[in-house]
Short mmCIF file of C-alpha atoms in Angstrom, two decimals:
data_model
loop_
_atom_site.label_atom_id
_atom_site.label_comp_id
_atom_site.label_asym_id
_atom_site.label_seq_id
_atom_site.Cartn_x
_atom_site.Cartn_y
_atom_site.Cartn_z
CA MET A 162 34.12 19.48 -7.15
CA PRO A 163 30.17 18.84 -7.75
CA ALA A 164 29.20 15.03 -7.87
CA ARG A 165 26.77 13.41 -10.29
CA ILE A 166 23.78 11.55 -9.23
CA GLN A 167 25.21 8.37 -10.91
CA GLN A 168 27.72 8.00 -8.39
CA LEU A 169 25.36 6.99 -5.97
CA ILE A 170 25.85 3.96 -4.51
CA LEU A 171 22.95 2.11 -2.94
CA GLY A 172 23.21 -0.87 -0.65
CA LEU A 173 20.18 -2.59 0.75
CA GLY A 174 20.62 -4.75 3.97
CA LYS A 175 20.72 -8.20 3.04
CA ALA A 176 20.07 -10.00 6.55
CA LYS A 177 17.42 -8.64 8.75
CA GLN A 178 18.63 -6.36 11.70
CA THR A 179 18.98 -8.39 15.21
CA ASN A 180 16.77 -5.39 16.56
CA ILE A 181 15.56 -2.11 15.40
CA SER A 182 18.85 0.10 16.45
CA THR A 183 21.47 -2.42 15.48
CA ALA A 184 22.84 -2.20 11.98
CA ALA A 185 22.94 -4.71 9.34
CA THR A 186 26.40 -6.10 8.64
CA SER A 187 25.74 -7.56 5.12
CA PHE A 188 24.40 -5.63 2.05
CA LEU A 189 23.47 -6.21 -1.32
CA ARG A 190 24.28 -3.33 -3.95
CA PHE A 191 21.33 -2.57 -6.35
CA LYS A 192 20.94 -0.10 -9.48
CA LYS A 193 17.68 1.87 -9.25
CA LEU A 194 15.86 4.27 -11.76
CA ASP A 195 14.79 7.17 -9.58
CA MET A 196 17.12 9.80 -8.51
CA ALA A 197 15.86 10.43 -5.01
CA LEU A 198 18.47 10.79 -2.53
CA THR A 199 17.69 9.88 1.10
CA THR A 200 17.97 12.98 3.58
CA PRO A 201 18.41 12.13 7.15
CA LYS A 202 15.77 14.84 8.00
CA PRO A 203 15.84 16.79 11.23
CA VAL A 204 12.76 18.37 12.06
CA PHE A 205 12.57 21.21 14.26
CA GLU A 206 9.46 23.17 15.37
CA ASN A 207 9.09 26.85 16.56
CA ASP A 208 7.09 29.21 18.73
CA ALA A 209 5.74 31.26 15.82
CA ALA A 210 2.13 30.25 16.91
CA GLU A 211 2.88 30.87 20.79
CA ILE A 212 1.56 34.19 22.41
CA GLY A 213 3.33 36.42 25.03
CA LYS A 214 6.35 37.06 23.01
CA GLY A 215 4.71 40.70 21.85
CA HIS A 216 4.84 39.45 18.18
CA GLU A 217 3.83 36.83 15.68
CA PHE A 218 7.04 35.91 14.46
CA ILE A 219 9.74 33.31 15.42
CA SER A 220 11.75 33.92 18.02
CA GLN A 221 13.12 30.29 19.04
CA THR A 222 13.32 26.72 17.46
CA PHE A 223 13.21 23.44 19.25
CA PRO A 224 14.70 20.22 18.22
CA SER A 225 11.59 17.71 17.47
CA HIS A 226 12.37 14.52 15.65
CA TYR A 227 14.01 12.81 12.65
CA ASP A 228 11.73 11.69 9.79
CA VAL A 229 13.30 9.27 7.51
CA ALA A 230 11.60 8.11 4.14
CA ASN A 231 12.61 7.38 0.62
CA ARG A 232 11.52 5.30 -2.52
CA ILE A 233 13.39 3.15 -4.62
CA GLU A 234 12.04 2.51 -8.27
CA LYS A 235 13.50 -0.32 -10.18
CA TYR A 236 13.15 -2.80 -13.10
CA ALA A 237 11.86 -5.85 -11.46
CA SER A 238 14.56 -8.43 -10.96
CA ALA A 239 14.14 -11.76 -9.09
CA GLU A 240 16.69 -10.76 -6.36
CA PHE A 241 15.00 -7.19 -5.81
CA ALA A 242 11.32 -8.58 -5.97
CA THR A 243 12.64 -11.33 -3.46
CA TRP A 244 13.90 -8.31 -1.07
CA VAL A 245 10.88 -6.53 -1.25
CA CYS A 246 8.39 -8.79 -0.68
CA ALA A 247 10.18 -10.46 2.20
CA TYR A 248 10.85 -7.31 3.91
CA GLY A 249 7.48 -5.86 2.94
CA LEU A 250 5.37 -8.69 4.07
CA GLY A 251 7.47 -9.96 6.84
CA ASN A 252 7.09 -13.78 7.38
CA VAL A 253 9.66 -15.70 5.21
CA ALA A 254 10.79 -19.01 5.15
CA VAL A 255 13.70 -20.16 3.03
CA THR A 256 14.34 -23.62 1.59
CA GLY A 257 17.58 -24.79 -0.41
CA THR A 258 20.76 -25.49 0.36
CA GLY A 259 22.00 -23.72 -2.89
CA ALA A 260 21.08 -21.53 -5.65
CA PRO A 261 18.04 -21.29 -6.27
CA TYR A 262 16.85 -20.60 -3.09
CA THR A 263 13.11 -20.83 -2.69
CA TYR A 264 11.39 -18.06 -0.53
CA THR A 265 7.99 -18.50 0.80
CA ILE A 266 6.60 -15.21 2.16
CA VAL A 267 3.37 -14.25 3.95
CA PRO A 268 2.39 -11.15 6.04
CA ILE A 269 3.11 -11.31 9.34
CA ASP A 270 0.18 -12.38 11.71
CA PRO A 271 -0.72 -9.39 13.79
CA GLY A 272 -1.83 -11.68 16.29
CA THR A 273 2.07 -12.30 16.98
CA THR A 274 3.77 -9.02 16.06
CA LEU A 275 3.10 -5.91 14.50
CA GLU A 276 6.63 -5.18 13.53
CA LEU A 277 7.85 -6.09 10.33
CA PRO A 278 11.83 -7.06 10.01
CA TYR A 279 13.86 -4.20 10.06
CA PHE A 280 16.61 -3.48 7.45
CA SER A 281 19.60 -1.04 7.24
CA ILE A 282 20.24 1.24 3.91
CA VAL A 283 23.42 2.76 3.10
CA GLU A 284 24.02 5.56 0.53
CA HIS A 285 27.31 6.85 -0.45
CA VAL A 286 28.14 9.55 -3.19
CA ALA A 287 31.87 9.90 -3.82
CA GLU A 288 33.07 13.54 -4.43
CA GLY A 289 36.40 15.03 -4.24
CA GLY A 290 38.13 12.11 -3.18
CA GLY A 291 35.74 11.85 0.06
CA SER A 292 32.06 11.30 0.10
CA ALA A 293 29.47 13.92 -0.15
CA ILE A 294 26.89 11.56 0.98
CA ASP A 295 27.88 8.47 3.07
CA ASN A 296 24.71 7.60 5.45
CA LEU A 297 23.88 4.45 7.06
CA HIS A 298 19.87 4.41 8.13
CA ILE A 299 19.38 2.03 10.56
CA GLY A 300 16.03 0.49 11.34
CA CYS A 301 14.22 0.78 8.19
CA ALA A 302 10.83 -0.89 7.25
CA ILE A 303 8.65 -1.04 4.16
CA GLU A 304 5.66 1.17 3.79
CA ASP A 305 4.41 0.02 0.42
CA PHE A 306 5.46 -1.90 -2.79
CA THR A 307 3.94 -2.10 -6.06
CA TYR A 308 4.81 -4.50 -8.80
CA GLN A 309 3.71 -3.20 -12.34
CA PHE A 310 3.76 -4.99 -15.56
CA ASN A 311 2.89 -3.34 -19.19
CA TYR A 312 2.60 -4.62 -22.59
CA GLY A 313 5.62 -3.44 -24.64
CA PRO A 314 9.41 -4.56 -24.85
CA GLY A 315 12.23 -4.62 -22.33
CA ARG A 316 12.74 -4.16 -18.72
CA ALA A 317 10.29 -1.39 -18.60
CA SER A 318 7.66 -3.88 -18.98
CA SER A 319 8.04 -5.14 -15.13
CA LYS A 320 8.96 -2.86 -12.64
CA MET A 321 8.84 -2.47 -8.91
CA THR A 322 8.35 0.28 -6.58
CA VAL A 323 8.87 0.72 -3.18
CA ASN A 324 8.46 3.25 -0.13
CA TRP A 325 10.02 2.70 3.01
CA ALA A 326 10.61 4.69 6.27
CA GLY A 327 13.37 4.93 8.75
CA THR A 328 13.49 5.54 12.64
CA GLY A 329 15.96 8.15 11.78
CA LEU A 330 19.07 6.39 13.44
CA LEU A 331 22.06 7.44 11.29
CA THR A 332 25.41 6.48 11.46
CA SER A 333 27.49 8.89 9.25
CA PRO A 334 30.18 8.18 7.82
CA SER A 335 28.58 4.75 7.51
CA ALA A 336 31.71 2.73 7.52
CA VAL A 337 30.08 0.30 5.37
CA VAL A 338 32.10 -1.21 2.40
CA VAL A 339 29.08 -1.83 -0.02
CA PRO A 340 29.71 -4.80 -2.12
CA ALA A 341 29.94 -4.96 -6.22
CA THR A 342 26.71 -4.04 -8.10
CA LEU A 343 24.65 -7.32 -7.78
CA ALA A 344 24.24 -9.12 -11.03
CA GLU A 345 20.35 -9.03 -11.27
CA ASN A 346 18.22 -11.42 -13.08
CA ASN A 347 15.41 -9.13 -14.74
CA MET A 348 11.93 -10.46 -15.24
CA LEU A 349 10.40 -9.17 -18.23
CA ALA A 350 6.66 -9.27 -18.68
CA GLY A 351 7.11 -11.70 -21.57
CA GLY A 352 7.96 -14.29 -19.05
CA MET A 353 4.50 -13.73 -17.22
CA SER A 354 1.81 -15.89 -16.85
CA LEU A 355 -1.44 -14.97 -15.00
CA THR A 356 -4.67 -17.00 -14.11
CA VAL A 357 -7.58 -15.33 -12.66
CA ASN A 358 -10.56 -17.02 -11.38
CA GLY A 359 -10.04 -19.73 -13.64
CA VAL A 360 -9.34 -17.79 -16.69
CA ASP A 361 -5.88 -17.97 -18.15
CA TYR A 362 -5.32 -14.32 -19.62
CA VAL A 363 -1.94 -15.06 -20.98
CA SER A 364 -2.51 -18.12 -23.07
CA THR A 365 -5.42 -16.22 -24.56
CA LYS A 366 -3.18 -13.41 -25.41
CA ARG A 367 -5.65 -10.79 -23.82
CA ILE A 368 -3.62 -9.37 -20.66
CA LEU A 369 -2.22 -5.83 -21.36
CA SER A 370 -1.06 -4.33 -18.00
CA GLY A 371 -1.43 -4.51 -14.11
CA THR A 372 -0.47 -3.73 -11.04
CA ILE A 373 -0.02 -5.72 -7.56
CA GLY A 374 0.08 -3.74 -4.43
CA TRP A 375 0.64 -4.08 -0.74
CA LYS A 376 0.55 -1.18 1.95
CA ASN A 377 1.47 -1.50 5.44
CA ASN A 378 0.22 1.81 6.76
CA LEU A 379 2.99 2.04 9.22
CA MET A 380 2.00 3.86 12.38
CA LEU A 381 5.02 6.23 12.21
CA ASN A 382 3.88 8.63 14.83
CA ALA A 383 3.25 5.86 17.29
CA GLY A 384 7.18 5.11 16.71
CA PHE A 385 8.14 8.27 18.93
CA TYR A 386 6.68 6.96 22.34
CA PRO A 387 8.12 8.03 25.51
CA GLY A 388 11.49 6.60 25.98
CA SER A 389 12.06 6.02 22.12
CA GLY A 390 15.34 7.58 22.27
CA LEU A 391 17.04 10.70 21.14
CA GLN A 392 19.68 11.38 18.46
CA ASN A 393 21.51 15.08 18.58
CA GLY A 394 18.56 15.96 20.68
CA LEU A 395 15.72 14.88 18.33
CA GLN A 396 13.39 12.05 18.74
CA VAL A 397 14.00 8.92 16.94
CA ARG A 398 11.46 6.02 16.37
CA GLY A 399 11.71 2.91 18.61
CA ARG A 400 9.28 0.91 16.61
CA MET A 401 7.51 1.00 13.60
CA GLU A 402 4.10 -1.43 13.71
CA VAL A 403 1.93 -1.88 10.89
CA GLY A 404 -1.43 -0.54 10.91
CA ALA A 405 -4.43 -1.57 8.96
CA ARG A 406 -2.67 -3.21 6.03
CA ALA A 407 -4.25 -3.42 2.40
CA THR A 408 -3.39 -5.33 -0.48
CA SER A 409 -4.58 -4.54 -4.07
CA PHE A 410 -4.59 -6.12 -7.74
CA GLN A 411 -5.62 -4.44 -10.85
CA PHE A 412 -5.32 -5.31 -14.35
CA THR A 413 -6.47 -4.47 -17.84
CA THR A 414 -7.21 -6.99 -20.44
CA ARG A 415 -8.78 -6.96 -23.95
CA LEU A 416 -12.48 -7.44 -23.96
CA LEU A 417 -13.66 -10.05 -26.33
CA ALA A 418 -17.01 -11.65 -26.76
CA GLY A 419 -17.65 -13.92 -24.10
CA SER A 420 -15.26 -11.91 -21.84
CA THR A 421 -16.25 -13.26 -18.22
CA GLU A 422 -15.17 -10.05 -16.21
CA TYR A 423 -18.48 -8.38 -15.76
CA ALA A 424 -20.43 -11.78 -15.19
CA THR A 425 -17.77 -12.43 -12.56
CA LEU A 426 -18.25 -8.95 -10.96
CA VAL A 427 -22.06 -9.06 -11.00
CA ALA A 428 -22.04 -12.50 -9.38
CA GLN A 429 -19.28 -11.73 -7.06
CA THR A 430 -17.70 -14.81 -7.90
CA THR A 431 -14.51 -15.62 -6.09
CA GLY A 432 -11.58 -17.47 -7.13
CA THR A 433 -7.83 -17.72 -7.01
CA ALA A 434 -5.42 -15.16 -8.97
CA VAL A 435 -2.11 -16.32 -9.60
CA LEU A 436 0.53 -14.06 -11.41
CA THR A 437 4.09 -15.47 -12.09
CA VAL A 438 6.67 -13.66 -13.70
CA GLN A 439 10.05 -15.31 -14.28
CA HIS A 440 13.59 -14.89 -15.82
CA ASP A 441 14.25 -18.40 -15.93
CA ALA A 442 13.53 -21.58 -14.12
CA SER A 443 15.65 -20.39 -11.12
CA ASN A 444 14.74 -16.60 -10.98
CA SER A 445 10.95 -16.00 -10.55
CA VAL A 446 8.21 -14.60 -8.42
CA THR A 447 4.84 -15.73 -7.83
CA PHE A 448 1.92 -13.55 -6.13
CA THR A 449 -0.84 -15.54 -5.01
CA PHE A 450 -4.24 -14.31 -4.06
CA PRO A 451 -6.01 -17.21 -2.70
CA GLN A 452 -9.47 -15.62 -2.88
CA MET A 453 -10.45 -12.91 -4.86
CA ALA A 454 -13.72 -11.16 -6.41
CA PHE A 455 -13.79 -8.14 -8.51
CA GLN A 456 -14.49 -4.82 -7.33
CA VAL A 457 -14.82 -2.62 -10.28
CA VAL A 458 -15.00 -3.57 -13.77
CA GLU A 459 -14.85 -0.71 -16.29
CA ASN A 460 -14.77 -0.76 -20.16
CA THR A 461 -11.84 1.03 -21.62
CA GLU A 462 -9.30 1.11 -24.54
CA ALA A 463 -5.94 0.58 -25.04
CA ASP A 464 -4.03 1.80 -28.22
CA GLY A 465 -7.68 1.84 -29.99
CA ILE A 466 -8.29 -1.65 -28.89
CA VAL A 467 -11.54 -2.15 -26.55
CA ALA A 468 -10.41 -3.55 -23.18
CA VAL A 469 -11.81 -3.78 -19.85
CA SER A 470 -10.00 -2.69 -16.56
CA VAL A 471 -10.64 -5.06 -13.53
CA THR A 472 -10.05 -3.90 -9.90
CA GLY A 473 -9.74 -7.03 -7.75
CA ALA A 474 -11.06 -7.37 -4.16
CA PRO A 475 -8.51 -9.85 -2.45
CA GLN A 476 -10.31 -11.47 0.34
CA TYR A 477 -8.47 -13.20 3.39
CA ASN A 478 -8.83 -17.14 2.90
CA ILE A 479 -9.21 -18.70 6.23
CA THR A 480 -7.81 -22.23 5.11
CA ALA A 481 -4.56 -20.84 3.44
CA SER A 482 -4.35 -18.25 6.47
CA ASN A 483 -3.26 -15.20 4.28
CA VAL A 484 -4.78 -12.73 1.92
CA MET A 485 -1.64 -12.86 -0.40
CA SER A 486 1.36 -15.05 -0.45
CA VAL A 487 4.58 -14.82 -2.62
CA VAL A 488 7.03 -17.44 -3.50
CA ALA A 489 10.23 -16.35 -5.01
CA LEU A 490 13.25 -18.06 -6.40
CA CYS A 491 16.65 -16.38 -6.68
CA GLY A 492 20.32 -17.21 -6.19
CA ILE A 493 20.54 -15.02 -3.17
CA GLY A 494 20.47 -16.76 0.02
CA GLY A 495 19.87 -15.05 3.60
CA ILE A 496 17.62 -12.25 2.36
CA ALA A 497 15.67 -11.04 5.65
CA GLY A 498 17.32 -13.87 7.50
CA SER A 499 19.06 -14.05 10.70
CA GLY A 500 22.50 -14.62 9.24
CA ALA A 501 25.09 -12.27 7.89
CA MET B 110 9.81 -53.01 -10.58
CA SER B 111 7.64 -51.68 -8.02
CA GLU B 112 10.55 -51.82 -5.47
CA GLN B 113 12.56 -49.77 -7.86
CA HIS B 114 9.78 -47.03 -8.11
CA VAL B 115 9.24 -46.99 -4.45
CA GLU B 116 13.00 -46.36 -4.21
CA GLY B 117 13.05 -43.55 -6.91
CA ALA B 118 10.16 -41.76 -5.08
CA ALA B 119 12.06 -42.18 -1.78
CA SER B 120 15.15 -40.25 -3.10
CA LYS B 121 12.92 -37.48 -3.96
CA ALA B 122 11.59 -37.02 -0.60
CA VAL B 123 10.90 -33.48 0.25
CA PRO B 124 12.92 -32.02 2.95
CA LYS B 125 11.07 -30.97 6.17
CA VAL B 126 11.16 -27.68 7.64
CA PHE B 127 10.62 -26.88 11.24
CA LEU B 128 8.06 -24.04 12.08
CA ARG B 129 7.46 -22.67 15.69
CA HIS B 130 4.83 -20.41 16.89
CA PRO B 131 6.88 -17.58 18.85
CA LEU B 132 4.00 -17.06 21.52
CA THR B 133 2.80 -20.74 22.20
CA GLY B 134 6.05 -22.54 21.37
CA ASP B 135 4.26 -25.12 19.22
CA VAL B 136 6.44 -26.87 16.75
CA GLN B 137 5.33 -28.14 13.41
CA GLU B 138 7.68 -30.24 11.10
CA VAL B 139 6.13 -29.86 7.73
CA ASP B 140 7.18 -30.56 4.17
CA GLY B 141 9.85 -27.76 2.78
CA ILE B 142 7.57 -26.61 -0.07
CA PRO B 143 5.22 -23.43 -0.24
CA ALA B 144 2.05 -25.18 -0.36
CA ALA B 145 2.67 -27.10 2.96
CA MET B 146 4.26 -23.87 4.81
CA ILE B 147 1.97 -21.28 3.72
CA PRO B 148 -0.99 -21.96 6.03
CA TRP B 149 1.31 -22.11 9.03
CA LEU B 150 3.30 -19.05 8.15
CA GLY B 151 0.32 -17.48 7.78
CA GLN B 152 -0.82 -18.19 11.36
CA GLY B 153 2.35 -16.42 12.66
CA TYR B 154 4.71 -19.58 12.88
CA VAL B 155 8.35 -18.81 12.21
CA GLN B 156 11.06 -20.95 10.56
CA PHE B 157 13.73 -22.36 13.08
CA THR B 158 16.36 -24.69 12.99
CA PRO B 159 16.24 -26.93 16.09
CA ALA B 160 19.33 -27.47 17.84
CA ALA B 161 21.20 -30.61 17.37
CA PRO B 162 20.72 -33.02 20.19
CA PRO B 163 23.69 -33.41 22.41
CA LYS B 164 26.08 -36.45 21.46
CA GLY B 165 25.09 -39.73 23.15
CA ALA B 166 21.61 -38.71 23.64
#
């Protein structure tokens, strides 16, 4: 009996793993938009290129390593955005004794650590009274994430996409009981505010769309170090360190007489950029770039309306000690924490 | 009037949060609000809960 993709049950580890090889014990069950299933992909090499065999074909294969990665595309909810930013940036402080919890999140300091908090991912697909898929991926880290907003109605106006990678450590069957689907508080773009370099783009009704991005550039090959470990005779990663990280902020706004974007670009004026999107007062996410200039300003159009597309150049701010910070409010405590 | 005002302000005192640098061990007690915590977190400090002092201490 075949299984439908809609039967996928996706559980994301809530509390961070105690170490890279010990699975999380608490999970949050999310819905998602994309249909990508995770494959615990074992990689094998062969001897086709080796000489001395008397032919150019494969005569033998050899186990190499596991390579696990996937993406999650979702409407942006306060809960998922908190989860993504907490694991994607890495240094998290939580305040509040009850909902809403306030998560203050900044990128990890590479002078302190190069490793993000690790999480576990479980995927179940029921089939024929059993499971077509029942995998627990242990020791995962976020490669990059994007928050995207657009004009237009509904949840599609506010989305998040995350790419993650794993060590290859796998438990199958998972033996994980995933909780009920989380009741998420979606944050529509209609609940957004945006101020960049002193310009309030929402009160002037100019903002159209934009993206905020973060990329950790994980050093995945360096995870296969001597002694990193084996599973079924294939290498698994023993660490996943951040590489040269990068952040981005791009937005498109209607172009008016007196618009300051081009002048800001030419003068290379720097200022703060703050984007907040909320479901309500208890469920929101605020991205703050403490210091940002404009890198590119291009005239364009959107639905026939003259517009301008701005690519920001976020800068590290010494006073704030970061290039980007996130403050998230949601009703779920313990995300990326050390508890259960 | 002024005493009532002071009392009201005290009741809204911001809880403190402890942040510790994992390498130096330096501990900072800061207001538990993002603006106060972010500069320390950016320098690598991490949130922690200090152990309760032993009874009688």
